[in-house]
Short mmCIF file of C-alpha atoms in Angstrom, two decimals:
data_model
loop_
_atom_site.label_atom_id
_atom_site.label_comp_id
_atom_site.label_asym_id
_atom_site.label_seq_id
_atom_site.Cartn_x
_atom_site.Cartn_y
_atom_site.Cartn_z
CA UNK A 324 34.05 47.48 1.32
CA UNK A 325 35.08 48.17 -2.25
CA UNK A 326 32.56 49.28 -4.84
CA UNK A 327 30.86 46.33 -6.62
CA UNK A 328 31.98 43.71 -4.09
CA UNK A 329 29.52 41.26 -2.59
CA UNK A 330 28.34 42.01 0.97
CA UNK A 331 29.91 39.83 3.62
CA UNK A 332 27.61 37.18 5.12
CA UNK A 333 26.15 38.00 8.51
CA UNK A 334 27.97 35.79 11.07
CA UNK A 335 24.89 35.66 13.28
CA UNK A 336 22.76 34.33 10.43
CA UNK A 337 25.38 31.72 9.51
CA UNK A 338 25.61 30.59 13.13
CA UNK A 339 21.82 30.35 13.47
CA UNK A 340 21.63 28.35 10.25
CA UNK A 341 24.30 25.92 11.45
CA UNK A 342 22.52 25.46 14.78
CA UNK A 343 19.22 24.79 13.00
CA UNK A 344 20.85 22.24 10.68
CA UNK A 345 22.42 20.46 13.64
CA UNK A 346 19.09 20.33 15.45
CA UNK A 347 17.41 18.84 12.37
CA UNK A 348 20.18 16.26 12.05
CA UNK A 349 19.74 15.23 15.70
CA UNK A 350 15.98 14.86 15.16
CA UNK A 351 16.55 12.71 12.09
CA UNK A 352 18.94 10.50 14.05
CA UNK A 353 16.36 10.10 16.82
CA UNK A 354 13.67 9.25 14.28
CA UNK A 355 15.89 6.63 12.64
CA UNK A 356 16.64 5.03 16.00
CA UNK A 357 12.95 4.91 16.91
CA UNK A 358 12.10 3.32 13.56
CA UNK A 359 14.91 0.76 13.92
CA UNK A 360 13.70 -0.23 17.40
CA UNK A 361 10.12 -0.60 16.18
CA UNK A 362 11.26 -2.70 13.22
CA UNK A 363 13.35 -4.99 15.45
CA UNK A 364 10.36 -5.95 17.60
CA UNK A 365 8.01 -6.66 14.70
CA UNK A 366 6.95 -10.28 14.37
CA UNK A 367 7.75 -12.06 11.13
CA UNK A 368 4.15 -12.01 9.89
CA UNK A 369 3.85 -8.26 10.55
CA UNK A 370 7.06 -7.33 8.71
CA UNK A 371 6.85 -6.45 5.03
CA UNK A 372 8.64 -8.90 2.76
CA UNK A 373 11.62 -7.33 1.00
CA UNK A 374 10.12 -7.42 -2.50
CA UNK A 375 6.91 -5.82 -1.20
CA UNK A 376 8.90 -3.13 0.62
CA UNK A 377 10.93 -2.30 -2.49
CA UNK A 378 7.87 -2.21 -4.75
CA UNK A 379 5.96 -0.09 -2.24
CA UNK A 380 8.78 2.46 -2.15
CA UNK A 381 8.89 2.41 -5.96
CA UNK A 382 5.14 3.01 -6.30
CA UNK A 383 4.99 5.69 -3.62
CA UNK A 384 7.93 7.52 -5.16
CA UNK A 385 6.31 7.34 -8.58
CA UNK A 386 2.89 8.59 -7.46
CA UNK A 387 4.23 11.50 -5.43
CA UNK A 388 6.78 12.33 -8.12
CA UNK A 389 4.05 12.51 -10.78
CA UNK A 390 1.85 14.79 -8.66
CA UNK A 391 4.84 16.96 -7.70
CA UNK A 392 6.02 17.37 -11.30
CA UNK A 393 2.52 18.34 -12.42
CA UNK A 394 2.13 20.93 -9.66
CA UNK A 395 5.59 22.39 -10.24
CA UNK A 396 5.13 22.75 -13.99
CA UNK A 397 1.78 24.48 -13.80
CA UNK A 398 2.72 26.68 -10.83
CA UNK A 399 5.87 27.80 -12.64
CA UNK A 400 3.80 28.76 -15.70
CA UNK A 401 1.45 30.82 -13.53
CA UNK A 402 4.34 32.56 -11.77
CA UNK A 403 6.10 33.33 -15.04
CA UNK A 404 2.90 34.88 -16.31
CA UNK A 405 2.79 37.08 -13.22
CA UNK A 406 6.37 38.23 -13.82
CA UNK A 407 7.73 36.24 -10.85
CA UNK A 408 10.55 34.69 -12.85
CA UNK A 409 12.81 34.07 -9.83
CA UNK A 410 10.09 32.12 -8.08
CA UNK A 411 9.11 30.33 -11.28
CA UNK A 412 12.69 29.15 -11.78
CA UNK A 413 13.04 28.17 -8.11
CA UNK A 414 9.84 26.13 -8.12
CA UNK A 415 10.99 24.22 -11.22
CA UNK A 416 14.50 23.48 -9.98
CA UNK A 417 13.95 22.63 -6.33
CA UNK A 418 12.56 19.22 -5.40
CA UNK A 419 12.29 16.83 -2.51
CA UNK A 420 8.55 16.64 -1.81
CA UNK A 421 8.79 12.93 -0.98
CA UNK A 422 11.58 13.52 1.53
CA UNK A 423 9.68 16.35 3.22
CA UNK A 424 6.48 14.33 3.42
CA UNK A 425 8.34 11.30 4.77
CA UNK A 426 10.07 13.33 7.48
CA UNK A 427 6.81 15.03 8.45
CA UNK A 428 5.14 11.66 9.05
CA UNK A 429 2.02 12.40 6.99
CA UNK A 430 2.71 9.43 4.70
CA UNK A 431 2.04 7.14 7.66
CA UNK A 432 -1.64 7.78 6.91
CA UNK A 433 -3.43 4.48 7.53
CA UNK A 434 -5.83 4.71 4.58
CA UNK A 435 -3.06 5.61 2.15
CA UNK A 436 -0.67 2.88 3.23
CA UNK A 437 -3.45 0.27 3.41
CA UNK A 438 -4.37 1.00 -0.20
CA UNK A 439 -0.80 1.10 -1.51
CA UNK A 440 0.29 -2.06 0.33
CA UNK A 441 -2.78 -3.88 -1.00
CA UNK A 442 -2.09 -2.62 -4.51
CA UNK A 443 1.55 -3.73 -4.40
CA UNK A 444 0.72 -7.17 -3.02
CA UNK A 445 -2.08 -7.51 -5.58
CA UNK A 446 0.26 -6.70 -8.47
CA UNK A 447 3.02 -9.01 -7.21
CA UNK A 448 0.60 -11.92 -6.79
CA UNK A 449 -0.97 -11.24 -10.20
CA UNK A 450 2.47 -11.32 -11.82
CA UNK A 451 3.21 -14.69 -10.17
CA UNK A 452 -0.06 -16.35 -11.20
CA UNK A 453 1.05 -17.80 -14.58
CA UNK A 454 3.19 -20.30 -12.67
CA UNK A 455 0.14 -21.24 -10.63
CA UNK A 456 -2.28 -22.07 -13.47
CA UNK A 457 -0.95 -23.14 -16.82
CA UNK A 458 -3.82 -22.78 -19.23
CA UNK A 459 -3.94 -24.00 -22.85
CA UNK A 460 -2.47 -21.96 -25.64
CA UNK A 461 -5.38 -19.68 -26.51
CA UNK A 462 -6.13 -15.96 -26.57
CA UNK A 463 -6.37 -14.42 -23.12
CA UNK A 464 -9.72 -14.02 -21.41
CA UNK A 465 -9.81 -10.25 -21.91
CA UNK A 466 -8.83 -10.52 -25.56
CA UNK A 467 -11.73 -12.89 -26.16
CA UNK A 468 -14.13 -10.64 -24.23
CA UNK A 469 -13.21 -7.67 -26.44
CA UNK A 470 -14.57 -9.62 -29.39
CA UNK A 471 -17.97 -10.63 -28.00
CA UNK A 472 -21.15 -9.30 -29.55
CA UNK A 473 -22.25 -7.55 -26.34
CA UNK A 474 -20.75 -4.09 -26.90
CA UNK A 475 -20.96 -3.19 -23.21
CA UNK A 476 -18.84 -6.20 -22.26
CA UNK A 477 -16.47 -5.70 -25.20
CA UNK A 478 -15.91 -2.01 -24.40
CA UNK A 479 -15.30 -2.67 -20.70
CA UNK A 480 -12.89 -5.54 -21.51
CA UNK A 481 -10.91 -3.28 -23.84
CA UNK A 482 -10.81 -0.57 -21.18
CA UNK A 483 -9.51 -3.04 -18.58
CA UNK A 484 -6.82 -4.27 -20.98
CA UNK A 485 -5.67 -0.68 -21.47
CA UNK A 486 -5.85 0.22 -17.76
CA UNK A 487 -3.88 -2.84 -16.63
CA UNK A 488 -1.30 -2.29 -19.37
CA UNK A 489 -0.81 1.29 -18.17
CA UNK A 490 -0.35 0.12 -14.60
CA UNK A 491 2.13 -2.61 -15.53
CA UNK A 492 4.14 -0.15 -17.61
CA UNK A 493 4.04 2.40 -14.80
CA UNK A 494 5.19 -0.18 -12.22
CA UNK A 495 8.11 -1.14 -14.42
CA UNK A 496 9.17 2.39 -15.36
CA UNK A 497 8.32 4.26 -12.16
CA UNK A 498 6.42 6.85 -14.21
CA UNK A 499 3.18 6.43 -12.30
CA UNK A 500 0.22 8.73 -12.86
CA UNK A 501 -0.95 10.58 -9.79
CA UNK A 502 -4.54 9.66 -10.68
CA UNK A 503 -3.82 5.95 -10.11
CA UNK A 504 -5.06 6.08 -6.51
CA UNK A 505 -8.65 6.41 -5.23
CA UNK A 506 -10.12 9.91 -5.41
CA UNK A 507 -10.07 10.57 -1.65
CA UNK A 508 -6.41 9.56 -1.38
CA UNK A 509 -5.51 11.53 -4.49
CA UNK A 510 -7.00 14.63 -2.85
CA UNK A 511 -4.92 14.15 0.29
CA UNK A 512 -1.75 13.55 -1.68
CA UNK A 513 -2.25 16.60 -3.89
CA UNK A 514 -2.57 18.98 -0.94
CA UNK A 515 0.29 17.34 0.95
CA UNK A 516 2.54 17.66 -2.10
CA UNK A 517 1.41 21.27 -2.62
CA UNK A 518 2.37 22.07 0.99
CA UNK A 519 5.76 20.36 0.52
CA UNK A 520 6.39 22.33 -2.68
CA UNK A 521 5.56 25.58 -0.91
CA UNK A 522 7.77 24.67 2.07
CA UNK A 523 10.68 23.83 -0.24
CA UNK A 524 10.23 27.05 -2.18
CA UNK A 525 10.44 29.09 1.02
CA UNK A 526 13.66 27.32 2.00
CA UNK A 527 15.17 27.82 -1.45
CA UNK A 528 14.43 31.55 -1.48
CA UNK A 529 15.75 32.14 2.04
CA UNK A 530 19.23 31.82 0.60
CA UNK A 531 18.50 35.02 -1.33
CA UNK A 532 17.57 36.86 1.88
CA UNK A 533 14.54 37.21 4.10
CA UNK A 534 12.99 40.08 2.11
CA UNK A 535 13.18 38.15 -1.15
CA UNK A 536 11.62 35.13 0.57
CA UNK A 537 8.71 37.23 1.85
CA UNK A 538 8.07 39.28 -1.28
CA UNK A 539 5.81 37.52 -3.78
CA UNK A 540 4.81 34.77 -1.36
CA UNK A 541 1.16 35.52 -2.05
CA UNK A 542 1.68 35.00 -5.78
CA UNK A 543 3.46 31.69 -5.27
CA UNK A 544 0.73 30.48 -2.89
CA UNK A 545 -1.83 31.42 -5.54
CA UNK A 546 0.11 29.59 -8.25
CA UNK A 547 0.58 26.42 -6.17
CA UNK A 548 -3.09 26.42 -5.20
CA UNK A 549 -4.15 26.80 -8.82
CA UNK A 550 -1.85 23.95 -9.81
CA UNK A 551 -3.24 21.71 -7.05
CA UNK A 552 -6.85 22.44 -8.04
CA UNK A 553 -5.96 21.67 -11.65
CA UNK A 554 -4.55 18.29 -10.58
CA UNK A 555 -7.71 17.53 -8.63
CA UNK A 556 -9.94 18.49 -11.56
CA UNK A 557 -7.96 16.21 -13.90
CA UNK A 558 -8.41 13.17 -11.66
CA UNK A 559 -10.54 10.43 -13.18
CA UNK A 560 -11.21 7.63 -10.72
CA UNK A 561 -13.22 5.75 -13.34
CA UNK A 562 -10.07 4.95 -15.36
CA UNK A 563 -8.33 3.01 -12.59
CA UNK A 564 -8.14 -0.76 -13.28
CA UNK A 565 -10.22 -1.53 -10.19
CA UNK A 566 -13.09 0.71 -11.34
CA UNK A 567 -12.97 -0.63 -14.91
CA UNK A 568 -12.98 -4.23 -13.64
CA UNK A 569 -16.10 -3.53 -11.57
CA UNK A 570 -17.86 -2.24 -14.69
CA UNK A 571 -16.79 -5.30 -16.65
CA UNK A 572 -17.97 -7.71 -13.93
CA UNK A 573 -21.36 -5.99 -13.86
CA UNK A 574 -21.59 -6.13 -17.66
CA UNK A 575 -20.74 -9.85 -17.74
CA UNK A 576 -23.14 -10.56 -14.84
CA UNK A 577 -22.03 -14.20 -14.75
CA UNK A 578 -24.69 -16.84 -14.07
CA UNK A 579 -24.08 -19.33 -11.26
CA UNK A 580 -23.01 -22.04 -13.72
CA UNK A 581 -20.63 -19.60 -15.48
CA UNK A 582 -18.98 -18.29 -12.35
CA UNK A 583 -16.50 -21.13 -11.53
CA UNK A 584 -14.90 -21.16 -14.97
CA UNK A 585 -14.78 -17.36 -15.13
CA UNK A 586 -13.04 -17.02 -11.77
CA UNK A 587 -10.52 -19.77 -12.50
CA UNK A 588 -9.76 -18.38 -15.95
CA UNK A 589 -9.35 -14.85 -14.58
CA UNK A 590 -6.59 -16.17 -12.32
CA UNK A 591 -5.07 -18.19 -15.15
CA UNK A 592 -4.97 -15.02 -17.22
CA UNK A 593 -3.23 -13.11 -14.39
CA UNK A 594 -6.31 -10.86 -14.11
CA UNK A 595 -6.52 -10.75 -10.33
CA UNK A 596 -8.35 -7.42 -10.57
CA UNK A 597 -11.07 -9.08 -12.64
CA UNK A 598 -11.18 -12.07 -10.27
CA UNK A 599 -11.83 -9.70 -7.36
CA UNK A 600 -14.49 -7.75 -9.25
CA UNK A 601 -16.34 -10.85 -10.47
CA UNK A 602 -16.38 -12.38 -6.98
CA UNK A 603 -17.51 -9.08 -5.45
CA UNK A 604 -20.34 -8.83 -7.96
CA UNK A 605 -21.40 -12.43 -7.30
CA UNK A 606 -21.66 -12.10 -3.52
CA UNK A 607 -22.77 -8.45 -3.33
CA UNK A 608 -19.80 -7.12 -1.39
CA UNK A 609 -17.72 -4.01 -2.13
CA UNK A 610 -14.77 -4.88 -4.38
CA UNK A 611 -12.32 -3.07 -2.10
CA UNK A 612 -13.36 -5.33 0.76
CA UNK A 613 -13.14 -8.43 -1.43
CA UNK A 614 -9.60 -7.42 -2.42
CA UNK A 615 -8.71 -7.33 1.29
CA UNK A 616 -9.91 -10.88 1.89
CA UNK A 617 -8.35 -12.19 -1.34
CA UNK A 618 -4.96 -10.81 -0.30
CA UNK A 619 -5.22 -12.05 3.30
CA UNK A 620 -2.84 -15.05 3.52
CA UNK A 621 -5.00 -16.64 6.24
CA UNK A 622 -7.69 -17.26 3.64
CA UNK A 623 -10.54 -18.08 6.02
CA UNK A 624 -12.78 -15.23 4.85
CA UNK A 625 -11.98 -15.93 1.20
CA UNK A 626 -13.03 -19.59 1.49
CA UNK A 627 -16.30 -18.48 3.07
CA UNK A 628 -16.80 -15.95 0.26
CA UNK A 629 -16.21 -18.66 -2.34
CA UNK A 630 -18.75 -20.93 -0.65
CA UNK A 631 -21.16 -17.99 -0.44
CA UNK A 632 -20.84 -17.85 -4.25
CA UNK A 633 -21.79 -21.56 -4.26
CA UNK A 634 -18.46 -22.73 -5.65
CA UNK A 635 -17.73 -26.45 -5.39
CA UNK A 636 -14.74 -28.18 -3.81
CA UNK A 637 -12.79 -28.56 -7.06
CA UNK A 638 -13.09 -24.88 -7.97
CA UNK A 639 -12.12 -23.74 -4.48
CA UNK A 640 -9.13 -26.11 -4.60
CA UNK A 641 -7.94 -24.68 -7.93
CA UNK A 642 -8.29 -21.10 -6.68
CA UNK A 643 -6.59 -21.87 -3.39
CA UNK A 644 -3.67 -23.67 -5.04
CA UNK A 645 -3.20 -20.86 -7.56
CA UNK A 646 -3.06 -18.21 -4.86
CA UNK A 647 -0.78 -20.32 -2.67
CA UNK A 648 1.67 -20.84 -5.53
CA UNK A 649 1.67 -17.11 -6.27
CA UNK A 650 1.86 -15.89 -2.66
CA UNK A 651 4.63 -17.39 -0.47
CA UNK A 652 2.87 -16.17 2.69
CA UNK A 653 0.12 -18.78 2.30
CA UNK A 654 0.28 -22.19 3.99
CA UNK A 655 -0.58 -24.69 1.28
CA UNK A 656 -0.55 -27.67 3.65
CA UNK A 657 -3.05 -26.06 6.02
CA UNK A 658 -5.30 -25.24 3.07
CA UNK A 659 -5.16 -28.85 1.83
CA UNK A 660 -6.02 -30.16 5.29
CA UNK A 661 -8.95 -27.73 5.62
CA UNK A 662 -10.37 -28.20 2.11
CA UNK A 663 -12.96 -30.81 3.06
CA UNK A 664 -14.27 -28.74 5.96
CA UNK A 665 -14.36 -25.63 3.72
CA UNK A 666 -16.41 -27.45 1.09
CA UNK A 667 -18.80 -28.77 3.75
CA UNK A 668 -19.91 -25.26 4.82
CA UNK A 669 -23.44 -24.60 3.60
CA UNK A 670 -24.00 -21.76 1.16
CA UNK A 671 -26.50 -20.04 3.44
CA UNK A 672 -24.18 -20.41 6.43
CA UNK A 673 -21.30 -18.93 4.43
CA UNK A 674 -23.44 -15.99 3.34
CA UNK A 675 -24.49 -15.34 6.94
CA UNK A 676 -20.83 -15.47 8.06
CA UNK A 677 -19.67 -12.86 5.56
CA UNK A 678 -22.77 -10.66 5.81
CA UNK A 679 -20.95 -8.04 7.94
CA UNK A 680 -18.57 -7.47 5.01
CA UNK A 681 -21.50 -6.26 2.91
CA UNK A 682 -21.96 -3.34 5.30
CA UNK A 683 -21.02 0.09 3.91
CA UNK A 684 -17.31 0.77 4.41
CA UNK A 685 -17.76 4.00 6.36
CA UNK A 686 -20.50 2.47 8.53
CA UNK A 687 -18.17 -0.45 9.33
CA UNK A 688 -15.33 1.96 10.17
CA UNK A 689 -17.64 3.93 12.47
CA UNK A 690 -18.64 0.76 14.32
CA UNK A 691 -14.96 -0.19 14.76
CA UNK A 692 -14.21 3.28 16.10
CA UNK A 693 -17.12 3.04 18.52
CA UNK A 694 -16.01 -0.40 19.71
CA UNK A 695 -12.51 0.96 20.28
CA UNK A 696 -13.88 3.87 22.30
CA UNK A 697 -15.93 1.46 24.45
CA UNK A 698 -12.79 -0.51 25.32
CA UNK A 699 -10.94 2.56 26.55
#
């Protein structure tokens, strides 16, 4: 070998790398086939509609991308400060956390997907609501609430305006803040992304040789951990639209005679988040659970919740028609046929029927788990 020439690649290493790549490709092909088979046998009502699927992918990509970019930037700064410039550059230039997490299967997490699917469906329905209720030309509900004399209500209304504007802008641009998920899910995502960043860094540095990949690993682990902890510390669950809407609903504390108009106007103003929060406050049920029943196209639990809030037939009809116009999954004819029987349910009977929904979320989950164990 002449002086100054590059060393020849080790044939054994090249062969092993090719074999490993082929094995990974076979596994991906098997995974795709399994997914295709599962998708084929899904019933129509279980399959995600195309617009929901596209929006879900958009939101998931935005959330993970925001967390990944934050972790990479801070970890690279830490590594540069430690003199690990090669690792700092590698961590900034390599990517693919979403792909790694998707292939690993961790994104199939039930809690995560339940929340994101609900969020996407919520936002799509909210965007379609103007066609459902055409209100008079007047300032929006939230705009009017920002000008009331009650400073608690006015402040919360302004905060909800800002929070929903941020979310709409993020949905349109794809630049979604990692904090725009509940705190427990944000924690999971941060550590999953941190692991994917570390895994990708190891792969990137292996091209420079095994020794280079091993040296400084402790420093990069330290930097990624510090970046992840920083992301967790910056999380503010109270700024999410759902949390702000709950505060606003509590501040308004609508009287029974005020409730029908407030709920109908919230829908007419495309404020589905506020509709959920106001209804949750009125019937004493967790807002997350109320969102579930509002988004359920079957509607049975929602009608009971509306009767539990002592809403009359006309108000229930307006709410049902608005949601049916905004959500193509709903059967408007079945709702019309059932409206009289819905309105005939007594308030006390409706409250008794939905009482299990008022149970603490984790207690309810534990009872479901226990019931499942008993069936096995």
